[in-house]
């Protein structure tokens, strides 16, 4: 996608609009990003960004009985929301005929969300249940949150999306209303439309529903500077729900703005190490023995370029431990030693050309498949526009990875990791009666899968 295929608008109230029409198909995607995430939460009020997402998903005061989601579903669509480090997004995919309805609902909650004491208590209880299911009663629930807590020194960069239990319990209506005023102004938002629509007609609909919203000042995101780690960190987390021991390893990623080429090389490096059946740590002489499952990825939620701030390349491996169910440091050392050997080999000998081509082609194909869904495409275009002013990066990313990341860049990335300080966290199975360390280390963290659904 080239820049002149997108239409960018800025309304008088500061709202940015991105129109990305696609003449094929019969559906549309709508995403509304706000420049606020859990990195932006006021001190002492962790969890507020995620809780407010839950309040907003109910819709605005003009929404019909039942709120936002039932209305979207009755039109044949799907909708949801996500809170991330630097942004919160509300998104939907629906038949093209639902465009005006979706924009009406989005403008309504941007104007005046339905915030009530009953809604606040209901959504706080929902989040408490999420924490119970996804963290406290889920094996390895501390991953990946314990890694940024180990590597980052600033509280804003070490937060999880759920927040601390004591902070959640103290949230009230005035705090939520202040959060809305501070962060949900039109000037801190971006509306993205994708799919089967006429750009001129869509612009008229956008202006009709969003231009009447008054502009107002908003609180900008804090400085996210994070010094590089100065030492390795080694931690052990007792986990009463883990059937086998596991190990997580985290490294700082390059800056996505100032070190873009190095960042992309790290994406390919992660894929070479742990993604696909030919990954170096999955088969062949470099693969550690006795590993039940292994994943390597970039980004806290497994999605590249979804934050402006410090981010991580992570490895997570579950392996067969000792017969008593305790920590087998020998097995975890085999995983980290295998990782170190693979990094050293790539740094010194490079990567075979055929393996690099196959890896980058597979990565690019997966990224392109995601863009086939208009709802996902709207989210990703809007995300990169909100964070970097580069919506086109979403369309170009598969090509950049496939055609421009070189073997030399991957070797430099491997050498950079091999010489970097890292965090290594061992997950130790223990009976529930003795498991107190997990709560101390991780607070109320979430688990990872693709790491999309949790927060």
PDB file of C-alpha atoms in Angstrom, residues 52 56 110-111 113 115 173-188 214-220:
ATOM      1  CA  UNK A  52     -11.891   1.668  31.569  1.00  0.00           C
ATOM      2  CA  UNK A  56     -16.282   1.689  27.371  1.00  0.00           C
ATOM      3  CA  UNK A 110     -16.447   8.901  22.544  1.00  0.00           C
ATOM      4  CA  UNK A 111     -18.900  11.631  23.549  1.00  0.00           C
ATOM      5  CA  UNK A 113     -19.535   6.522  27.916  1.00  0.00           C
ATOM      6  CA  UNK A 115     -20.157   4.980  33.505  1.00  0.00           C
ATOM      7  CA  UNK A 173     -16.513   6.869  39.591  1.00  0.00           C
ATOM      8  CA  UNK A 174     -14.651  10.228  39.955  1.00  0.00           C
ATOM      9  CA  UNK A 175     -11.350   8.535  39.004  1.00  0.00           C
ATOM     10  CA  UNK A 176     -12.941   6.938  35.939  1.00  0.00           C
ATOM     11  CA  UNK A 177     -14.553  10.203  34.866  1.00  0.00           C
ATOM     12  CA  UNK A 178     -11.214  12.009  35.269  1.00  0.00           C
ATOM     13  CA  UNK A 179      -9.489   9.292  33.227  1.00  0.00           C
ATOM     14  CA  UNK A 180     -12.023   9.768  30.427  1.00  0.00           C
ATOM     15  CA  UNK A 181     -11.516  13.538  30.383  1.00  0.00           C
ATOM     16  CA  UNK A 182      -7.714  13.216  30.453  1.00  0.00           C
ATOM     17  CA  UNK A 183      -7.255  10.507  27.821  1.00  0.00           C
ATOM     18  CA  UNK A 184     -10.376  10.010  25.691  1.00  0.00           C
ATOM     19  CA  UNK A 185     -10.485  13.377  23.948  1.00  0.00           C
ATOM     20  CA  UNK A 186     -11.013  13.328  20.159  1.00  0.00           C
ATOM     21  CA  UNK A 187      -7.506  14.745  19.738  1.00  0.00           C
ATOM     22  CA  UNK A 188      -6.066  11.639  21.398  1.00  0.00           C
ATOM     23  CA  UNK A 214     -16.064  19.109  21.229  1.00  0.00           C
ATOM     24  CA  UNK A 215     -12.296  19.095  21.319  1.00  0.00           C
ATOM     25  CA  UNK A 216     -10.453  19.410  24.626  1.00  0.00           C
ATOM     26  CA  UNK A 217      -6.922  19.161  26.017  1.00  0.00           C
ATOM     27  CA  UNK A 218      -5.643  15.704  26.940  1.00  0.00           C
ATOM     28  CA  UNK A 219      -2.772  14.207  28.907  1.00  0.00           C
ATOM     29  CA  UNK A 220       0.071  13.022  26.712  1.00  0.00           C
TER      30      UNK A 220
END
